[in-house]
């Protein structure tokens, strides 16, 4: 870059020598015109040669700097994931707004990449040029250079002051953007719950408030940047005037030649341009510094106290058989909690028998498992395996011989094979299929279009995901296996088969099972019973005590669909929806819209149209001022030539033109600041409005929207919060640059033609060449920029998946596998980045070369015309200055094209969003539900049919002419086998989907005719898996509630009904306590979830497997609540219970038994049990 930057001072030296030759010719120093033309031809040819040589070095240097930026980006993303995976789970649970911060860090990495590539390249080039131009200027005339550069300290002072302000406001904007990203991540990942609880409006309000604050920070930053750029622009132009007077004086007294003045003058003038460029770069580097500060703050990881200075893996790699696990006085408490979660737990667990850990919700079962996995370390006591204290082992070593399978087994967005082989090495397809058969998944996997290599996602049912977890554990085959509610979502028949398989596989191998299902305990198993974090008893099971105690009441026969719950990510509820998701439109490449097509699509969302028009008009005026300034400069230069040729000095004219130039410079600075600020202000308002509108549009889509390409939660968050910044540049930079360029080019060319048409035509001939290079470069760059951003999106999504599933990653010890996977993704990104860097560097280089060739040609022909007496030197200088300014300004558009290309991609995606029509199920209907108008049937299904779209040509029929009704005050259970349609019914009741045929009615009105908000206030759903956002218990309980005032006593009463008030009241801040999943069990979270629904006082509640995560005592409390207490407080309340708990069914007055999408049986428990039919088949 330094070599490339040497071209400017070298060209200015040649430029000055050319004018010395002209002076010599005018004063009779040449014998004839031929000698003069020969010398000029050589000098102008050298200008062209320097431009060509400079092109190669510029291309190479920009290419290399871009690759350096890419290298730093790769290192940052790789280190980010590596450091995140190195943290223990305690760090994750203490980290607030993790996913929102990650989205912002991704953007900051991009800003740092830009700062370290394009901007550092420009900084090096600009700084080198400044130094070399100063040297060139001092060589020509040190005195004139000092006079010209007198304003340099002011430039430096301005850069320092406004640079600090820019850093401060950029940091503030980054922090606010992270908070906004947190809201988006919750809204998109938990889209079903957000819709059912009417929370999308609350989220929109919170999001709008934060992005408004973020916009204020950006506007302040724009003020700082605009002020600095305007000041530097004025000072750099004033260099011309302050140098003119002194230069003219030195020429008049014979101290300097005109060539020396022009060389020094040109050097300082170009130097001023470089100073302005460096100032702009420094402003961007300040943003990059703020971004780096955000990344550093996020990556301030605390050293794990349990890690020794030297990694245990380096010291030794133990070989453990896993025959004996000992707990000796183990205690543990979370954070500053006064009451220990685990207290003095001691036990010896042998491989000779299965060990069950049981106890009520919140007793410490999951905490104990986390200690065994070394996710946390005991505050006191000792855990050892085969006599070896695990505190001396690393997490990776522990996970290598202990496998944990949890109830919410995570499925990654990969193929079935890749999901099952997670953590295993060199697994053949046959072995993987064997694991599928072991986990009772073989039939399902073989039904997929691409078999075991079909791509799946978290749209699988809960039972299917759990069995994938079992298959993983089977392949890993570690000495110790821990199943933490790992089969809670599997139907009873499959559950029994799996336990038979597991008992055969794990014979004489240490196996620990955490379960609420006491019926799973067999004769001879050991039972470790916990109560309030202490060992209540630990003994061997004799006989069928637990079986008799339960009398089979907890037997579960539910289908895969039972477990599926309507709260899985995406709308793919059908059990066979996992058909190869790679097919369809997702493979289509994004068709990038042109800039003006993007603006046309987004035009109606622009609120500040008047301000944008004013800003663009001022940009147009700024473009007009440039050729006017060049004309005035030519007049001043003519005066210097007059002094050198001893012609009559035009001092009055010089004073007049100097005054005009000063006035124009100040006026131009004011216009530049005003136009840029107005465009930045209005474009930020536009982007903020786009973000708000896009969120509303996304919230108005059904859940199938999130399964489309570019519509995954992480991608949408990045689009709204990160890529929108690129879109902002289309208005704030591209439109103003284009208008200024058009005005400058047209006026400059027209003016130059009027002043001297012969020379102007030569210059005009180069304009199409420069425009052709610019347009071609823009087209190629847009293509590669889109590919590049797609690859960046894949990398960010990969990191998002790894972090969101960090517990599974650590449990299987596959941190290295994910880092290797990231390395592959980064390699793919690097391949595209190299091509992109090549194209970007070539574009810059060709632009500079075209300007150099054009300058050499115009200078040669201009001097030739003066020598042949066709032009006066004044006319030649006038045309030459106009053309040089015009072409130099035209080439500056090239530097904006990379940002414009990124903005086009973001604009295309936003245009797609804005063109979406709202889903009728989310927006249709205006009828209200009036309390005084009540029908006998609260909910009814009339000949309802529903099909899932499995692929482009295959549909899966789930419901077929289904009809039933639920009366006011009635309690109804819905049960059925695999594929019977229970979760589909729950989704239709929650108004998450629409039926293909028939009607779903509420209060005798079709659901779609009712206002969605009103409907969801009256019909509430309790999900199988509770979800809460980062906030206080009070905020979570009242999420989506639109009542102006909520009586705290009523909230407390609801919590007491759910047997959860004692826990809440025992917390340090009561209802204002921030929910911490480390101190709240899944069962306790489920009870909070039920209380959240009761606070809404709905007319109908749908319980979707609401007792699946509860121990028997709490399950009995919830059953009693559903059967009697709720009706005591509200006799008209209708209740629907989707369950596979036989104990729960035995208390329900009415059961609907589904088969093949129809109601096969309808009656009470005793009647159905005595009849031969589907119900008896399922429960036998």
GROMACS .gro file of N, CA and C in nm, residues 569-695:
model
  381
  569UNK      N    1  -4.046  -2.587   1.799
  569UNK     CA    2  -4.010  -2.479   1.707
  569UNK      C    3  -4.060  -2.509   1.568
  570UNK      N    4  -4.124  -2.413   1.508
  570UNK     CA    5  -4.179  -2.430   1.374
  570UNK      C    6  -4.318  -2.487   1.380
  571UNK      N    7  -4.380  -2.499   1.265
  571UNK     CA    8  -4.518  -2.545   1.258
  571UNK      C    9  -4.527  -2.690   1.213
  572UNK      N   10  -4.414  -2.758   1.206
  572UNK     CA   11  -4.413  -2.893   1.152
  572UNK      C   12  -4.455  -2.993   1.258
  573UNK      N   13  -4.582  -2.989   1.297
  573UNK     CA   14  -4.626  -3.069   1.410
  573UNK      C   15  -4.642  -3.217   1.377
  574UNK      N   16  -4.673  -3.249   1.251
  574UNK     CA   17  -4.697  -3.389   1.216
  574UNK      C   18  -4.576  -3.474   1.242
  575UNK      N   19  -4.596  -3.598   1.290
  575UNK     CA   20  -4.482  -3.682   1.325
  575UNK      C   21  -4.394  -3.716   1.208
  576UNK      N   22  -4.445  -3.711   1.086
  576UNK     CA   23  -4.364  -3.743   0.969
  576UNK      C   24  -4.319  -3.618   0.894
  577UNK      N   25  -4.332  -3.503   0.957
  577UNK     CA   26  -4.297  -3.378   0.888
  577UNK      C   27  -4.147  -3.366   0.869
  578UNK      N   28  -4.074  -3.456   0.929
  578UNK     CA   29  -3.929  -3.447   0.916
  578UNK      C   30  -3.877  -3.494   0.782
  579UNK      N   31  -3.965  -3.507   0.685
  579UNK     CA   32  -3.920  -3.540   0.549
  579UNK      C   33  -3.813  -3.440   0.508
  580UNK      N   34  -3.728  -3.484   0.426
  580UNK     CA   35  -3.609  -3.407   0.388
  580UNK      C   36  -3.640  -3.259   0.372
  581UNK      N   37  -3.595  -3.182   0.468
  581UNK     CA   38  -3.627  -3.039   0.468
  581UNK      C   39  -3.539  -2.960   0.374
  582UNK      N   40  -3.449  -3.028   0.306
  582UNK     CA   41  -3.362  -2.956   0.213
  582UNK      C   42  -3.429  -2.931   0.080
  583UNK      N   43  -3.543  -2.998   0.056
  583UNK     CA   44  -3.611  -2.980  -0.071
  583UNK      C   45  -3.692  -2.851  -0.069
  584UNK      N   46  -3.737  -2.811  -0.182
  584UNK     CA   47  -3.827  -2.696  -0.192
  584UNK      C   48  -3.753  -2.568  -0.223
  585UNK      N   49  -3.823  -2.459  -0.197
  585UNK     CA   50  -3.773  -2.328  -0.236
  585UNK      C   51  -3.653  -2.284  -0.157
  586UNK      N   52  -3.625  -2.353  -0.047
  586UNK     CA   53  -3.511  -2.314   0.034
  586UNK      C   54  -3.380  -2.319  -0.041
  587UNK      N   55  -3.375  -2.401  -0.146
  587UNK     CA   56  -3.251  -2.412  -0.221
  587UNK      C   57  -3.236  -2.302  -0.324
  588UNK      N   58  -3.342  -2.225  -0.342
  588UNK     CA   59  -3.334  -2.119  -0.442
  588UNK      C   60  -3.240  -2.009  -0.395
  589UNK      N   61  -3.158  -1.960  -0.488
  589UNK     CA   62  -3.065  -1.853  -0.453
  589UNK      C   63  -3.139  -1.721  -0.447
  590UNK      N   64  -3.102  -1.639  -0.353
  590UNK     CA   65  -3.166  -1.510  -0.335
  590UNK      C   66  -3.140  -1.422  -0.456
  591UNK      N   67  -3.248  -1.372  -0.516
  591UNK     CA   68  -3.237  -1.284  -0.631
  591UNK      C   69  -3.228  -1.140  -0.582
  592UNK      N   70  -3.109  -1.083  -0.592
  592UNK     CA   71  -3.086  -0.949  -0.539
  592UNK      C   72  -3.153  -0.844  -0.625
  593UNK      N   73  -3.227  -0.756  -0.563
  593UNK     CA   74  -3.293  -0.645  -0.633
  593UNK      C   75  -3.192  -0.532  -0.656
  594UNK      N   76  -3.219  -0.452  -0.757
  594UNK     CA   77  -3.135  -0.334  -0.779
  594UNK      C   78  -3.161  -0.234  -0.666
  595UNK      N   79  -3.070  -0.138  -0.655
  595UNK     CA   80  -3.084  -0.038  -0.549
  595UNK      C   81  -3.217   0.035  -0.559
  596UNK      N   82  -3.251   0.077  -0.679
  596UNK     CA   83  -3.373   0.154  -0.695
  596UNK      C   84  -3.497   0.067  -0.677
  597UNK      N   85  -3.487  -0.063  -0.711
  597UNK     CA   86  -3.598  -0.154  -0.685
  597UNK      C   87  -3.620  -0.170  -0.536
  598UNK      N   88  -3.509  -0.176  -0.460
  598UNK     CA   89  -3.519  -0.186  -0.314
  598UNK      C   90  -3.586  -0.061  -0.257
  599UNK      N   91  -3.540   0.055  -0.305
  599UNK     CA   92  -3.598   0.180  -0.256
  599UNK      C   93  -3.745   0.193  -0.294
  600UNK      N   94  -3.780   0.142  -0.412
  600UNK     CA   95  -3.919   0.147  -0.455
  600UNK      C   96  -4.006   0.062  -0.364
  601UNK      N   97  -3.958  -0.057  -0.328
  601UNK     CA   98  -4.034  -0.144  -0.239
  601UNK      C   99  -4.051  -0.082  -0.101
  602UNK      N  100  -3.947  -0.012  -0.057
  602UNK     CA  101  -3.948   0.041   0.079
  602UNK      C  102  -3.999   0.185   0.086
  603UNK      N  103  -4.034   0.244  -0.029
  603UNK     CA  104  -4.067   0.387  -0.035
  603UNK      C  105  -4.178   0.425   0.062
  604UNK      N  106  -4.283   0.343   0.066
  604UNK     CA  107  -4.399   0.380   0.147
  604UNK      C  108  -4.372   0.374   0.296
  605UNK      N  109  -4.264   0.308   0.333
  605UNK     CA  110  -4.231   0.302   0.476
  605UNK      C  111  -4.144   0.419   0.520
  606UNK      N  112  -4.102   0.503   0.423
  606UNK     CA  113  -4.018   0.619   0.457
  606UNK      C  114  -4.108   0.731   0.509
  607UNK      N  115  -4.086   0.768   0.635
  607UNK     CA  116  -4.169   0.872   0.697
  607UNK      C  117  -4.114   1.012   0.670
  608UNK      N  118  -3.981   1.025   0.669
  608UNK     CA  119  -3.920   1.157   0.657
  608UNK      C  120  -3.887   1.188   0.511
  609UNK      N  121  -3.987   1.177   0.425
  609UNK     CA  122  -3.962   1.199   0.281
  609UNK      C  123  -3.915   1.341   0.254
  610UNK      N  124  -3.973   1.440   0.324
  610UNK     CA  125  -3.936   1.580   0.303
  610UNK      C  126  -3.790   1.604   0.340
  611UNK      N  127  -3.748   1.550   0.456
  611UNK     CA  128  -3.609   1.568   0.500
  611UNK      C  129  -3.513   1.501   0.403
  612UNK      N  130  -3.552   1.384   0.354
  612UNK     CA  131  -3.467   1.314   0.258
  612UNK      C  132  -3.455   1.395   0.129
  613UNK      N  133  -3.566   1.452   0.084
  613UNK     CA  134  -3.563   1.534  -0.037
  613UNK      C  135  -3.474   1.656  -0.019
  614UNK      N  136  -3.485   1.720   0.099
  614UNK     CA  137  -3.399   1.836   0.126
  614UNK      C  138  -3.253   1.794   0.127
  615UNK      N  139  -3.224   1.682   0.196
  615UNK     CA  140  -3.087   1.632   0.202
  615UNK      C  141  -3.033   1.600   0.064
  616UNK      N  142  -3.115   1.537  -0.020
  616UNK     CA  143  -3.071   1.503  -0.156
  616UNK      C  144  -3.050   1.628  -0.241
  617UNK      N  145  -3.138   1.727  -0.225
  617UNK     CA  146  -3.121   1.853  -0.299
  617UNK      C  147  -2.993   1.923  -0.258
  618UNK      N  148  -2.963   1.919  -0.127
  618UNK     CA  149  -2.839   1.980  -0.080
  618UNK      C  150  -2.718   1.903  -0.134
  619UNK      N  151  -2.730   1.770  -0.144
  619UNK     CA  152  -2.623   1.689  -0.204
  619UNK      C  153  -2.604   1.728  -0.350
  620UNK      N  154  -2.717   1.751  -0.419
  620UNK     CA  155  -2.711   1.795  -0.557
  620UNK      C  156  -2.640   1.929  -0.568
  621UNK      N  157  -2.675   2.019  -0.474
  621UNK     CA  158  -2.612   2.151  -0.473
  621UNK      C  159  -2.463   2.139  -0.443
  622UNK      N  160  -2.427   2.045  -0.354
  622UNK     CA  161  -2.286   2.022  -0.323
  622UNK      C  162  -2.211   1.973  -0.446
  623UNK      N  163  -2.277   1.889  -0.527
  623UNK     CA  164  -2.217   1.845  -0.651
  623UNK      C  165  -2.197   1.958  -0.750
  624UNK      N  166  -2.288   2.053  -0.748
  624UNK     CA  167  -2.276   2.168  -0.839
  624UNK      C  168  -2.162   2.260  -0.797
  625UNK      N  169  -2.144   2.271  -0.664
  625UNK     CA  170  -2.042   2.363  -0.613
  625UNK      C  171  -1.901   2.318  -0.654
  626UNK      N  172  -1.879   2.187  -0.664
  626UNK     CA  173  -1.745   2.135  -0.693
  626UNK      C  174  -1.689   2.188  -0.825
  627UNK      N  175  -1.763   2.177  -0.937
  627UNK     CA  176  -1.706   2.235  -1.061
  627UNK      C  177  -1.694   2.387  -1.054
  628UNK      N  178  -1.784   2.452  -0.979
  628UNK     CA  179  -1.772   2.598  -0.963
  628UNK      C  180  -1.641   2.630  -0.891
  629UNK      N  181  -1.612   2.551  -0.786
  629UNK     CA  182  -1.486   2.571  -0.714
  629UNK      C  183  -1.366   2.547  -0.807
  630UNK      N  184  -1.375   2.443  -0.887
  630UNK     CA  185  -1.263   2.413  -0.977
  630UNK      C  186  -1.242   2.527  -1.076
  631UNK      N  187  -1.351   2.587  -1.121
  631UNK     CA  188  -1.340   2.702  -1.212
  631UNK      C  189  -1.269   2.817  -1.142
  632UNK      N  190  -1.309   2.845  -1.017
  632UNK     CA  191  -1.246   2.954  -0.941
  632UNK      C  192  -1.098   2.923  -0.914
  633UNK      N  193  -1.070   2.796  -0.885
  633UNK     CA  194  -0.930   2.757  -0.865
  633UNK      C  195  -0.847   2.782  -0.990
  634UNK      N  196  -0.907   2.757  -1.106
  634UNK     CA  197  -0.833   2.777  -1.231
  634UNK      C  198  -0.800   2.924  -1.250
  635UNK      N  199  -0.890   3.012  -1.204
  635UNK     CA  200  -0.863   3.155  -1.213
  635UNK      C  201  -0.744   3.194  -1.125
  636UNK      N  202  -0.738   3.135  -1.006
  636UNK     CA  203  -0.626   3.164  -0.917
  636UNK      C  204  -0.495   3.109  -0.975
  637UNK      N  205  -0.502   2.988  -1.033
  637UNK     CA  206  -0.382   2.930  -1.095
  637UNK      C  207  -0.332   3.016  -1.210
  638UNK      N  208  -0.425   3.074  -1.284
  638UNK     CA  209  -0.387   3.161  -1.395
  638UNK      C  210  -0.307   3.280  -1.344
  639UNK      N  211  -0.344   3.329  -1.228
  639UNK     CA  212  -0.272   3.442  -1.170
  639UNK      C  213  -0.128   3.404  -1.138
  640UNK      N  214  -0.110   3.280  -1.088
  640UNK     CA  215   0.026   3.234  -1.057
  640UNK      C  216   0.108   3.225  -1.186
  641UNK      N  217   0.047   3.172  -1.294
  641UNK     CA  218   0.118   3.163  -1.423
  641UNK      C  219   0.151   3.303  -1.474
  642UNK      N  220   0.058   3.398  -1.455
  642UNK     CA  221   0.085   3.536  -1.495
  642UNK      C  222   0.209   3.590  -1.424
  643UNK      N  223   0.218   3.562  -1.294
  643UNK     CA  224   0.335   3.608  -1.218
  643UNK      C  225   0.464   3.547  -1.274
  644UNK      N  226   0.455   3.419  -1.314
  644UNK     CA  227   0.577   3.351  -1.361
  644UNK      C  228   0.620   3.400  -1.498
  645UNK      N  229   0.523   3.443  -1.578
  645UNK     CA  230   0.556   3.488  -1.714
  645UNK      C  231   0.576   3.638  -1.721
  646UNK      N  232   0.573   3.702  -1.599
  646UNK     CA  233   0.595   3.847  -1.589
  646UNK      C  234   0.488   3.928  -1.662
  647UNK      N  235   0.371   3.865  -1.681
  647UNK     CA  236   0.262   3.940  -1.739
  647UNK      C  237   0.196   4.024  -1.632
  648UNK      N  238   0.105   4.109  -1.673
  648UNK     CA  239   0.040   4.199  -1.579
  648UNK      C  240  -0.034   4.119  -1.472
  649UNK      N  241  -0.005   4.152  -1.348
  649UNK     CA  242  -0.072   4.082  -1.237
  649UNK      C  243  -0.212   4.136  -1.218
  650UNK      N  244  -0.304   4.046  -1.195
  650UNK     CA  245  -0.444   4.086  -1.175
  650UNK      C  246  -0.476   4.074  -1.027
  651UNK      N  247  -0.419   4.168  -0.944
  651UNK     CA  248  -0.435   4.155  -0.799
  651UNK      C  249  -0.580   4.171  -0.756
  652UNK      N  250  -0.650   4.266  -0.819
  652UNK     CA  251  -0.791   4.282  -0.783
  652UNK      C  252  -0.869   4.157  -0.818
  653UNK      N  253  -0.839   4.101  -0.936
  653UNK     CA  254  -0.906   3.978  -0.976
  653UNK      C  255  -0.872   3.864  -0.883
  654UNK      N  256  -0.745   3.859  -0.840
  654UNK     CA  257  -0.704   3.753  -0.748
  654UNK      C  258  -0.777   3.766  -0.616
  655UNK      N  259  -0.789   3.891  -0.566
  655UNK     CA  260  -0.862   3.912  -0.440
  655UNK      C  261  -1.009   3.873  -0.455
  656UNK      N  262  -1.066   3.910  -0.569
  656UNK     CA  263  -1.207   3.876  -0.594
  656UNK      C  264  -1.229   3.725  -0.596
  657UNK      N  265  -1.145   3.654  -0.674
  657UNK     CA  266  -1.164   3.508  -0.685
  657UNK      C  267  -1.131   3.438  -0.554
  658UNK      N  268  -1.036   3.493  -0.476
  658UNK     CA  269  -1.007   3.434  -0.345
  658UNK      C  270  -1.127   3.447  -0.252
  659UNK      N  271  -1.189   3.562  -0.255
  659UNK     CA  272  -1.307   3.583  -0.171
  659UNK      C  273  -1.420   3.488  -0.211
  660UNK      N  274  -1.439   3.474  -0.342
  660UNK     CA  275  -1.542   3.382  -0.391
  660UNK      C  276  -1.513   3.239  -0.345
  661UNK      N  277  -1.386   3.200  -0.359
  661UNK     CA  278  -1.348   3.063  -0.321
  661UNK      C  279  -1.372   3.040  -0.172
  662UNK      N  280  -1.331   3.135  -0.086
  662UNK     CA  281  -1.351   3.120   0.058
  662UNK      C  282  -1.500   3.107   0.090
  663UNK      N  283  -1.580   3.194   0.028
  663UNK     CA  284  -1.724   3.188   0.051
  663UNK      C  285  -1.783   3.055   0.008
  664UNK      N  286  -1.740   3.007  -0.109
  664UNK     CA  287  -1.791   2.879  -0.159
  664UNK      C  288  -1.748   2.762  -0.070
  665UNK      N  289  -1.624   2.770  -0.020
  665UNK     CA  290  -1.574   2.662   0.066
  665UNK      C  291  -1.656   2.653   0.195
  666UNK      N  292  -1.679   2.768   0.259
  666UNK     CA  293  -1.759   2.770   0.383
  666UNK      C  294  -1.902   2.725   0.354
  667UNK      N  295  -1.956   2.774   0.244
  667UNK     CA  296  -2.093   2.737   0.206
  667UNK      C  297  -2.100   2.586   0.177
  668UNK      N  298  -1.999   2.535   0.108
  668UNK     CA  299  -1.995   2.393   0.077
  668UNK      C  300  -1.986   2.308   0.205
  669UNK      N  301  -1.906   2.355   0.302
  669UNK     CA  302  -1.895   2.282   0.429
  669UNK      C  303  -2.027   2.276   0.502
  670UNK      N  304  -2.100   2.391   0.503
  670UNK     CA  305  -2.231   2.394   0.570
  670UNK      C  306  -2.330   2.303   0.499
  671UNK      N  307  -2.328   2.306   0.366
  671UNK     CA  308  -2.419   2.219   0.289
  671UNK      C  309  -2.384   2.073   0.310
  672UNK      N  310  -2.256   2.043   0.309
  672UNK     CA  311  -2.211   1.905   0.328
  672UNK      C  312  -2.260   1.851   0.463
  673UNK      N  313  -2.240   1.932   0.569
  673UNK     CA  314  -2.285   1.888   0.702
  673UNK      C  315  -2.436   1.871   0.707
  674UNK      N  316  -2.508   1.971   0.656
  674UNK     CA  317  -2.654   1.966   0.664
  674UNK      C  318  -2.710   1.849   0.584
  675UNK      N  319  -2.660   1.829   0.464
  675UNK     CA  320  -2.713   1.721   0.380
  675UNK      C  321  -2.684   1.585   0.441
  676UNK      N  322  -2.560   1.566   0.487
  676UNK     CA  323  -2.524   1.437   0.544
  676UNK      C  324  -2.599   1.410   0.674
  677UNK      N  325  -2.616   1.513   0.756
  677UNK     CA  326  -2.689   1.491   0.881
  677UNK      C  327  -2.836   1.463   0.854
  678UNK      N  328  -2.897   1.541   0.764
  678UNK     CA  329  -3.039   1.517   0.732
  678UNK      C  330  -3.060   1.377   0.676
  679UNK      N  331  -2.970   1.334   0.588
  679UNK     CA  332  -2.984   1.200   0.530
  679UNK      C  333  -2.959   1.092   0.635
  680UNK      N  334  -2.860   1.114   0.722
  680UNK     CA  335  -2.835   1.016   0.828
  680UNK      C  336  -2.953   1.010   0.924
  681UNK      N  337  -3.006   1.126   0.960
  681UNK     CA  338  -3.120   1.133   1.053
  681UNK      C  339  -3.243   1.065   0.994
  682UNK      N  340  -3.276   1.103   0.869
  682UNK     CA  341  -3.397   1.050   0.807
  682UNK      C  342  -3.381   0.902   0.770
  683UNK      N  343  -3.260   0.861   0.729
  683UNK     CA  344  -3.240   0.719   0.696
  683UNK      C  345  -3.246   0.634   0.821
  684UNK      N  346  -3.199   0.687   0.934
  684UNK     CA  347  -3.209   0.611   1.060
  684UNK      C  348  -3.356   0.599   1.102
  685UNK      N  349  -3.431   0.706   1.086
  685UNK     CA  350  -3.574   0.697   1.116
  685UNK      C  351  -3.642   0.597   1.025
  686UNK      N  352  -3.600   0.595   0.899
  686UNK     CA  353  -3.655   0.498   0.804
  686UNK      C  354  -3.625   0.356   0.847
  687UNK      N  355  -3.499   0.331   0.884
  687UNK     CA  356  -3.460   0.196   0.925
  687UNK      C  357  -3.531   0.156   1.054
  688UNK      N  358  -3.546   0.250   1.146
  688UNK     CA  359  -3.619   0.220   1.269
  688UNK      C  360  -3.763   0.183   1.237
  689UNK      N  361  -3.825   0.259   1.147
  689UNK     CA  362  -3.963   0.226   1.105
  689UNK      C  363  -3.968   0.090   1.036
  690UNK      N  364  -3.867   0.061   0.955
  690UNK     CA  365  -3.861  -0.070   0.889
  690UNK      C  366  -3.852  -0.182   0.992
  691UNK      N  367  -3.767  -0.163   1.093
  691UNK     CA  368  -3.754  -0.265   1.198
  691UNK      C  369  -3.887  -0.287   1.268
  692UNK      N  370  -3.953  -0.177   1.303
  692UNK     CA  371  -4.081  -0.189   1.373
  692UNK      C  372  -4.186  -0.257   1.285
  693UNK      N  373  -4.191  -0.213   1.160
  693UNK     CA  374  -4.290  -0.270   1.068
  693UNK      C  375  -4.260  -0.417   1.039
  694UNK      N  376  -4.132  -0.449   1.023
  694UNK     CA  377  -4.093  -0.588   0.996
  694UNK      C  378  -4.132  -0.678   1.113
  695UNK      N  379  -4.112  -0.630   1.235
  695UNK     CA  380  -4.150  -0.711   1.352
  695UNK      C  381  -4.301  -0.735   1.355
   0.00000   0.00000   0.00000
